[in-house]
mmCIF file of the C-alpha atoms, coordinates in Angstrom:
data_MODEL
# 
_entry.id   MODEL 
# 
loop_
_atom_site.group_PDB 
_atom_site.id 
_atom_site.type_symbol 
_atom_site.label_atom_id 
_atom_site.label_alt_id 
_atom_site.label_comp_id 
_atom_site.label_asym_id 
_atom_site.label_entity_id 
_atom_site.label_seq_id 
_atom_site.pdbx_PDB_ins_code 
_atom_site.Cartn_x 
_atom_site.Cartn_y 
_atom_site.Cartn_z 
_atom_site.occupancy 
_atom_site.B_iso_or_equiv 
_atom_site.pdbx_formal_charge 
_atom_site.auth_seq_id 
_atom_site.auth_comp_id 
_atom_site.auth_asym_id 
_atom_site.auth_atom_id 
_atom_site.pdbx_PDB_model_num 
ATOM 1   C CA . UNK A 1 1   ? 33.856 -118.489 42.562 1.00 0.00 ? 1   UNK A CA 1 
ATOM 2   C CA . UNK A 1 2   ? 35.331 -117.128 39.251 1.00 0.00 ? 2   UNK A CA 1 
ATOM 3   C CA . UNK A 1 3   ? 33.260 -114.458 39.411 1.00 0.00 ? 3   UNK A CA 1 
ATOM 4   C CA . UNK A 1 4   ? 33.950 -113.443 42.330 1.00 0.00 ? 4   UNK A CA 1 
ATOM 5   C CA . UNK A 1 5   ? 37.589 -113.399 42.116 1.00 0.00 ? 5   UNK A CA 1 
ATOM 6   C CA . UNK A 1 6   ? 37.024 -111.528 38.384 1.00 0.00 ? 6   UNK A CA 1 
ATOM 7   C CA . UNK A 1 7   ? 34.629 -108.444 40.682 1.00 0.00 ? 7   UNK A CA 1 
ATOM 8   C CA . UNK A 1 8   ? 37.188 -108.153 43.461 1.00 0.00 ? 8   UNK A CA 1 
ATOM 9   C CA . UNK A 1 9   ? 39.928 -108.285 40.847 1.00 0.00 ? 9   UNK A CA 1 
ATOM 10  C CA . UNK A 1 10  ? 37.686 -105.476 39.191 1.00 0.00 ? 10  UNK A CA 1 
ATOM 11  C CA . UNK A 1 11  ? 37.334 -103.722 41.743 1.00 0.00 ? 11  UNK A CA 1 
ATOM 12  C CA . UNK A 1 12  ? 41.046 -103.993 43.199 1.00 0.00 ? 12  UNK A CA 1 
ATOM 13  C CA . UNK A 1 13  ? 42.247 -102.291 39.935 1.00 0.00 ? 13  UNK A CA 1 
ATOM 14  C CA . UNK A 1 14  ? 39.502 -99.461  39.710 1.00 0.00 ? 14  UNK A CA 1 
ATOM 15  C CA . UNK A 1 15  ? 40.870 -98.912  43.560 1.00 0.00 ? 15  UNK A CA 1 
ATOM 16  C CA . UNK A 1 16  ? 44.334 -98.696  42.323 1.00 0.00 ? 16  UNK A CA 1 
ATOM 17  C CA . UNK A 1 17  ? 43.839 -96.476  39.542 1.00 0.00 ? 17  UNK A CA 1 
ATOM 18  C CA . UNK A 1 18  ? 41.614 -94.321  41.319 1.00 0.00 ? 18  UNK A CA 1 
ATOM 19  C CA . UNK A 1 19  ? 44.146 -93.538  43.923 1.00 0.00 ? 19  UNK A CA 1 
ATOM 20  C CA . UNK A 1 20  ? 47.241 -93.438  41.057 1.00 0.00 ? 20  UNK A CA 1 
ATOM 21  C CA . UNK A 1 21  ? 44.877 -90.239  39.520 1.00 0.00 ? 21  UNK A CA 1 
ATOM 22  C CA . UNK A 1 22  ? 44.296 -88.619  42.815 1.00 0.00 ? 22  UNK A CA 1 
ATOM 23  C CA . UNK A 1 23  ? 48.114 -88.773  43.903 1.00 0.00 ? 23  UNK A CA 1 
ATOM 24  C CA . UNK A 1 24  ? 48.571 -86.796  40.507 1.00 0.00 ? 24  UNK A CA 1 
ATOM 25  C CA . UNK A 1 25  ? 46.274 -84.243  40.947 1.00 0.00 ? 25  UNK A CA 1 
ATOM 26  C CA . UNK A 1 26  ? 47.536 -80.497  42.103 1.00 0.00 ? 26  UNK A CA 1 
ATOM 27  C CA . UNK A 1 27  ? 46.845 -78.677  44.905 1.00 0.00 ? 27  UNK A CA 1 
ATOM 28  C CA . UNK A 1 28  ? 43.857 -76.317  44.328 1.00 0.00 ? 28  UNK A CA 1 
ATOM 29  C CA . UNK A 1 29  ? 44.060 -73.155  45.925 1.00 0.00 ? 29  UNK A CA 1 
ATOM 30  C CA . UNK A 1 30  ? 40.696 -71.357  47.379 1.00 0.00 ? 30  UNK A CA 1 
ATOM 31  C CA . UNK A 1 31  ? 42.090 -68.082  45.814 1.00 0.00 ? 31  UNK A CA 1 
ATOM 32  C CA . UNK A 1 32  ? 42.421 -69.791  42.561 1.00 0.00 ? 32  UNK A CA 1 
ATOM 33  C CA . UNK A 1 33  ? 38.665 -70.357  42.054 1.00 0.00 ? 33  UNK A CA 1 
ATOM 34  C CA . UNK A 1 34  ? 37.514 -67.025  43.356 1.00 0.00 ? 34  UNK A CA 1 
ATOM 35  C CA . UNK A 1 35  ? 39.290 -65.401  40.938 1.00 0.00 ? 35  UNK A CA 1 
ATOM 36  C CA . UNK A 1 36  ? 37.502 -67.389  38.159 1.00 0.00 ? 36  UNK A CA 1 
ATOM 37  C CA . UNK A 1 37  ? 34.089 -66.556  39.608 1.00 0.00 ? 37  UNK A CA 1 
ATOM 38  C CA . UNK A 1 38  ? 32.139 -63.338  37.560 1.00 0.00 ? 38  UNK A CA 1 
ATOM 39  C CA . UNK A 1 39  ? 31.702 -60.230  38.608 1.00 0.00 ? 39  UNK A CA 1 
ATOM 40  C CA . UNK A 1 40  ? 28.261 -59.339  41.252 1.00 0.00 ? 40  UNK A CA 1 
ATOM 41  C CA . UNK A 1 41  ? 26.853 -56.235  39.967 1.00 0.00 ? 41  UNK A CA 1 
ATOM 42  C CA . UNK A 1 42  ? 24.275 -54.114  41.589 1.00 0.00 ? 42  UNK A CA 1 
ATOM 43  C CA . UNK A 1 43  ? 22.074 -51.605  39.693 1.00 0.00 ? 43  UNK A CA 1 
ATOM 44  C CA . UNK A 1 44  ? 18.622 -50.281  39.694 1.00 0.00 ? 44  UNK A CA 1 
ATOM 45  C CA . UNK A 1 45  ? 16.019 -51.451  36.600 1.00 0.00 ? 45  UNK A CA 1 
ATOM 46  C CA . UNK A 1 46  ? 13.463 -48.747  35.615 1.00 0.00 ? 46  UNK A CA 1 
ATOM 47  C CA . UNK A 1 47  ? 10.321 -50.844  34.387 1.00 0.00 ? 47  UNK A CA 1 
ATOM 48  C CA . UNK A 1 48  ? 8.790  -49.642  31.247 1.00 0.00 ? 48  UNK A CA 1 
ATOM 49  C CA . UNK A 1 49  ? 5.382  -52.682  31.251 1.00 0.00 ? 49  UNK A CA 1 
ATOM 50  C CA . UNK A 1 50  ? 5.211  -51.546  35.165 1.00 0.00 ? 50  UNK A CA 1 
ATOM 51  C CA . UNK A 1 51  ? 6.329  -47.698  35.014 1.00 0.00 ? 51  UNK A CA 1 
ATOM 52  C CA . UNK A 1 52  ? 8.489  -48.832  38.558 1.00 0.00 ? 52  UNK A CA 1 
ATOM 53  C CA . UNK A 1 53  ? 11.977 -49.049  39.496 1.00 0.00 ? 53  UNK A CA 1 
ATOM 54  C CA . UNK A 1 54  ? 13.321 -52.663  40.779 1.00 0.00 ? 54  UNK A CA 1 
ATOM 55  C CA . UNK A 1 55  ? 16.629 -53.402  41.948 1.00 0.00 ? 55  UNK A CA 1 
ATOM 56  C CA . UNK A 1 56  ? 19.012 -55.082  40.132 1.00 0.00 ? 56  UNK A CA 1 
ATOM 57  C CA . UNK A 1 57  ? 21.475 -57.807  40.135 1.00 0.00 ? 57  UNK A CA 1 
ATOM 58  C CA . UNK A 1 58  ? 23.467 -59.443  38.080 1.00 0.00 ? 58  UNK A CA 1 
ATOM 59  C CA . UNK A 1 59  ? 26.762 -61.260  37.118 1.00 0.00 ? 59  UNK A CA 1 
ATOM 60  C CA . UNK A 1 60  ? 28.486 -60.468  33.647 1.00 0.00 ? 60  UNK A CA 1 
ATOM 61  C CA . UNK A 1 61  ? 28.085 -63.641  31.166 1.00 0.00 ? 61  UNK A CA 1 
ATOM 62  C CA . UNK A 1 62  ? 29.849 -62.277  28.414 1.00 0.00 ? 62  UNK A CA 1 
ATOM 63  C CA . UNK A 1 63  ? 31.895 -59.108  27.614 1.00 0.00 ? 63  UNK A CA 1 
ATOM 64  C CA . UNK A 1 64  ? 33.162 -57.775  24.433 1.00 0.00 ? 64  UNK A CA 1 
ATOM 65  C CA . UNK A 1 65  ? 34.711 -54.303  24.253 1.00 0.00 ? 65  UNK A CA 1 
ATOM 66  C CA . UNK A 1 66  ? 32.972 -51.859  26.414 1.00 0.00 ? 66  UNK A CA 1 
ATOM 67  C CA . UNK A 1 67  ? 29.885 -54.264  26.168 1.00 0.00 ? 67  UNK A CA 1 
ATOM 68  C CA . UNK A 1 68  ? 28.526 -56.793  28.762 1.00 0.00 ? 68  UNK A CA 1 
ATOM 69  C CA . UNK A 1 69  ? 25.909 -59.239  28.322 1.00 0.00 ? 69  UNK A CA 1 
ATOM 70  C CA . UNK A 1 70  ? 24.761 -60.106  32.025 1.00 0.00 ? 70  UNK A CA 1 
ATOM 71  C CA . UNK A 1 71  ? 22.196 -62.285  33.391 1.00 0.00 ? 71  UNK A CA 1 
ATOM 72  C CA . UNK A 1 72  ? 20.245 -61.857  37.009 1.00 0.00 ? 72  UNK A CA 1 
ATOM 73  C CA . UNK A 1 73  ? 17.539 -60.766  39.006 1.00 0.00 ? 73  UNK A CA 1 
ATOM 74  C CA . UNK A 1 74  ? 15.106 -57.855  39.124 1.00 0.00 ? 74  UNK A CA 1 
ATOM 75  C CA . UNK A 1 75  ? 12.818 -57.012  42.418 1.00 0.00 ? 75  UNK A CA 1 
ATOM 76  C CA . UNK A 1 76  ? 10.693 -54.527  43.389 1.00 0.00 ? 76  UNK A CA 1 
ATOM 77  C CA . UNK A 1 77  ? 9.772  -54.974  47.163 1.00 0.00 ? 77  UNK A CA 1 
ATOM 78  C CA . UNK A 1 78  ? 5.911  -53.636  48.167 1.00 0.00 ? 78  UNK A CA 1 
ATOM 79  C CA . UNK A 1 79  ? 6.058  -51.791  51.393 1.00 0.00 ? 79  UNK A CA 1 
ATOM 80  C CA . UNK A 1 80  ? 2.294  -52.319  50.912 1.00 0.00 ? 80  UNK A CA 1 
ATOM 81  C CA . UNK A 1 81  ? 2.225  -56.003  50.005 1.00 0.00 ? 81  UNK A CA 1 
ATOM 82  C CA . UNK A 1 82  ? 5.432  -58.021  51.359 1.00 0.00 ? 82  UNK A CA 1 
ATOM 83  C CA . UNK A 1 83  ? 4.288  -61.145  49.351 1.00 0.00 ? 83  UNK A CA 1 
ATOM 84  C CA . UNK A 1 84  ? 4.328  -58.871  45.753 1.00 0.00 ? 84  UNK A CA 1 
ATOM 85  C CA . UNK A 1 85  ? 7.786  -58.715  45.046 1.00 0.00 ? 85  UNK A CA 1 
ATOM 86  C CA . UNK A 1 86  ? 7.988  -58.612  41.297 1.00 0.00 ? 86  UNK A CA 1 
ATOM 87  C CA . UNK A 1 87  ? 10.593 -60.783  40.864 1.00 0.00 ? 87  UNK A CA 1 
ATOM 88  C CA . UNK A 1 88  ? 11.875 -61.014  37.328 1.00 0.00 ? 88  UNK A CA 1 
ATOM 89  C CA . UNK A 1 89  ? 14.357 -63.167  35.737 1.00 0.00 ? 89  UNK A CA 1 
ATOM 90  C CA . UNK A 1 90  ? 16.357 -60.478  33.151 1.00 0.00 ? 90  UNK A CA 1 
ATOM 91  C CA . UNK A 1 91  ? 19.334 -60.054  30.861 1.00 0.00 ? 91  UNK A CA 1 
ATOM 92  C CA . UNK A 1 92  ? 21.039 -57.261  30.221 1.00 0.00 ? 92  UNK A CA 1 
ATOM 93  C CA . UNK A 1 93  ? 23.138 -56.210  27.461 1.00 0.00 ? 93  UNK A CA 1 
ATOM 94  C CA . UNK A 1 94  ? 25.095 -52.771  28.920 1.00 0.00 ? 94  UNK A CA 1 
ATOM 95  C CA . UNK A 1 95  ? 27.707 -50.386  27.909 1.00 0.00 ? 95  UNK A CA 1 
ATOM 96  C CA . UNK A 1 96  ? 30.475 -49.280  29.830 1.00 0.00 ? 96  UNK A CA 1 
ATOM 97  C CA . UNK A 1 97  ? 30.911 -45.678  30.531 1.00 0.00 ? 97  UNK A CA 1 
ATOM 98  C CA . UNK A 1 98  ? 32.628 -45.544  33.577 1.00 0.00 ? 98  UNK A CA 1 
ATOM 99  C CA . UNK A 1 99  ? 35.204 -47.642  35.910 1.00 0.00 ? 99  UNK A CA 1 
ATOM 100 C CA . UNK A 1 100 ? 36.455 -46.056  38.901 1.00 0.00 ? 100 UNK A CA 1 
ATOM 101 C CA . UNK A 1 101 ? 38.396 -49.255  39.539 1.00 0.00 ? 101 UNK A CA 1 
ATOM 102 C CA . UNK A 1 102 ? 41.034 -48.016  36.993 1.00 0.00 ? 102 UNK A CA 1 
ATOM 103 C CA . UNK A 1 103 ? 41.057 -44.065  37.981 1.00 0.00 ? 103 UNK A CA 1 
ATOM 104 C CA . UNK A 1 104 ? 41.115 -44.064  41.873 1.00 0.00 ? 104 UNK A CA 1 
ATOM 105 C CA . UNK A 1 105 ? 42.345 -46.571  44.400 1.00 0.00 ? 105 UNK A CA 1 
ATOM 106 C CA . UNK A 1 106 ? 40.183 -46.150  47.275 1.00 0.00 ? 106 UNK A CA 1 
ATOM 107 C CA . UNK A 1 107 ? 38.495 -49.312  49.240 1.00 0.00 ? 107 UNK A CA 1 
ATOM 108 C CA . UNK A 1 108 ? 34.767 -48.414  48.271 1.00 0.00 ? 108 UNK A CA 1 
ATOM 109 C CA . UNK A 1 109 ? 35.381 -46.311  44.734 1.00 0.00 ? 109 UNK A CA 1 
ATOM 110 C CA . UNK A 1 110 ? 37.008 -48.776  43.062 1.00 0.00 ? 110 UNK A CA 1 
ATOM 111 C CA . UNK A 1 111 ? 33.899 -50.753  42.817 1.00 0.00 ? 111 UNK A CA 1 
ATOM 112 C CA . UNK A 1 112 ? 31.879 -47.493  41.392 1.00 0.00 ? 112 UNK A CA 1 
ATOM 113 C CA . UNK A 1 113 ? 30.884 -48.225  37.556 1.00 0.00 ? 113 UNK A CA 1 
ATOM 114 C CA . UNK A 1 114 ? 28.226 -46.663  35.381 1.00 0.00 ? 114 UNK A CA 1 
ATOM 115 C CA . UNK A 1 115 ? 27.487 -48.791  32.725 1.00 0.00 ? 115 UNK A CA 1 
ATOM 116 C CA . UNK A 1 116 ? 23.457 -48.204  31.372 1.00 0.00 ? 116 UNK A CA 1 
ATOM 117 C CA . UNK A 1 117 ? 21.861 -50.596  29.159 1.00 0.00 ? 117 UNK A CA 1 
ATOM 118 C CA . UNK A 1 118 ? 18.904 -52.483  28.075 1.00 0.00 ? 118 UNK A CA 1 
ATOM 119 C CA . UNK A 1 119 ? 16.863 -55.510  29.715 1.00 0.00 ? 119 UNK A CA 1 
ATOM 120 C CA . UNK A 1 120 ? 14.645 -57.883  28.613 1.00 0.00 ? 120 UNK A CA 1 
ATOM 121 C CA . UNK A 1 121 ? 13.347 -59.972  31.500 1.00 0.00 ? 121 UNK A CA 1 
ATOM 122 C CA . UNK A 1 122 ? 10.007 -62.616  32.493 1.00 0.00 ? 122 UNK A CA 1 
ATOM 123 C CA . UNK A 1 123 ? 8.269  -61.550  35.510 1.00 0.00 ? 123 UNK A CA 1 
ATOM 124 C CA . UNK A 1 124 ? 6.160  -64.133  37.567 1.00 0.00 ? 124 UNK A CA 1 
ATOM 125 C CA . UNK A 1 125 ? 9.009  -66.384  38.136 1.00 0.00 ? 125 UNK A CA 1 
ATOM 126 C CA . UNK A 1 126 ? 8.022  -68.141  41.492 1.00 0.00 ? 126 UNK A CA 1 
ATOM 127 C CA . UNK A 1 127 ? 4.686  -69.135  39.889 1.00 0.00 ? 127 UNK A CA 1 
ATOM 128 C CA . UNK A 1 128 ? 4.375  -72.930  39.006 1.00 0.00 ? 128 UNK A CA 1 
ATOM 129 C CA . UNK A 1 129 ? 2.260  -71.846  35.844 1.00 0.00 ? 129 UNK A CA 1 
ATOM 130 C CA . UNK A 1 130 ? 4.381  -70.863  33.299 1.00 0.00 ? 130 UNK A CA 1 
ATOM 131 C CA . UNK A 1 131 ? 1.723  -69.349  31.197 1.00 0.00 ? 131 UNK A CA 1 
ATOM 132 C CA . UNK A 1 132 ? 0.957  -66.850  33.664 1.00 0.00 ? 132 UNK A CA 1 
ATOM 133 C CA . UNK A 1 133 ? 4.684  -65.605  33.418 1.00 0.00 ? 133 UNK A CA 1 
ATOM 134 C CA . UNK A 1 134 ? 4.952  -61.919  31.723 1.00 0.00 ? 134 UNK A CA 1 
ATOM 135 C CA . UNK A 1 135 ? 7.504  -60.749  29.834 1.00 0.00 ? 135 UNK A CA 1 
ATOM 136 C CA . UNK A 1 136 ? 9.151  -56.934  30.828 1.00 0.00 ? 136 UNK A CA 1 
ATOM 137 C CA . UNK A 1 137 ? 11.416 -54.824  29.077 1.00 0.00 ? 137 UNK A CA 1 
ATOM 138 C CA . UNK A 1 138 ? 13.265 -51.434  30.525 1.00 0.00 ? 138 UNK A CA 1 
ATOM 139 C CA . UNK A 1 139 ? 16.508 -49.484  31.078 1.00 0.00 ? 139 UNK A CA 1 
ATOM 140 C CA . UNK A 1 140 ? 19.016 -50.215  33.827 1.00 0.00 ? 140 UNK A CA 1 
ATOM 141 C CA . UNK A 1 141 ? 22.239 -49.217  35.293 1.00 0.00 ? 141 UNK A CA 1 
ATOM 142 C CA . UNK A 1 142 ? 24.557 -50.733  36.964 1.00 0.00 ? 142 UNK A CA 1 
ATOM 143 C CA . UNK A 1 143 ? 26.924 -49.008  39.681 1.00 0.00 ? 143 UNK A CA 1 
ATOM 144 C CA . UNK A 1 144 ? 28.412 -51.440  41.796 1.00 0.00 ? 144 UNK A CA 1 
ATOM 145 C CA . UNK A 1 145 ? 30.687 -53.873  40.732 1.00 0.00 ? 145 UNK A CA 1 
ATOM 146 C CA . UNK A 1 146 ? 32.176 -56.694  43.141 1.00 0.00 ? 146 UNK A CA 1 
ATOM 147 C CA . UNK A 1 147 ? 34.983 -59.131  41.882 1.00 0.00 ? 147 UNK A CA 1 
ATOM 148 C CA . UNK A 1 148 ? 36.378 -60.922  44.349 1.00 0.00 ? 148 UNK A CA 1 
# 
């Protein structure tokens, strides 16, 4: 019986404080976190291994100056073979050259950037062996950039 009163007594206060730090908490806003979320950048990846172009995409990780570390995706799609994709997992590390977003307010320029860099990325990715994974390396540049 003493245990029993000692859990629900437990539990009764866990309950209580629970509730006391929820009553506290602020409203969170939907706007709020989408303006913490990174930029989506879109760009094309030449291939040097492959001697292709994939598309790009990425979101920036880091940026320092007019650099940008990002992190993404790289995909080639085979109008031949569907089921080849290429898919890569990069990083790029880019330079900004250009940002319409500060020079022009218009609805679809403002997004324009030209910032070329270098990637380092592991092709293979939706294998289960991880041995079979090969490493790329190439030039890229990214022209679209979406911040919500």
């Amino acid at each position: 019986m003493n245990r029993l009163k000692l859990i629900l007594t437990t539990t009764m206060a866990l309950t209580v404080l629970l509730l006391a730090t929820i009553s506290r908490a602020e409203s969170v806003k939907f706007s709020d976190i989408v303006s913490k979320l990174p930029a989506f950048n879109q760009g094309l990846a030449y291939d040097a291994v492959d001697n292709q172009f994939n598309y790009l995409s990425t979101i920036d990780v880091v940026s320092w100056k007019s650099l940008t570390l990002e992190a993404g995706y790289a995909g080639l799609f085979s109008t031949d073979n569907p089921e080849n994709t290429g898919n890569k997992l990069v990083g790029v590390l880019s330079v900004k050259l250009l940002d319409l977003g500060g020079v022009v307010n218009f609805p679809i320029l403002d997004k324009v950037v030209f910032r070329p860099g270098i990637w380092l990325g592991v092709g293979n990715i939706g294998s289960t062996d991880f041995n079979s994974s090969e490493t790329s390396w190439g030039v890229s540049a990214t022209v679209l950039s979406l911040k919500f």
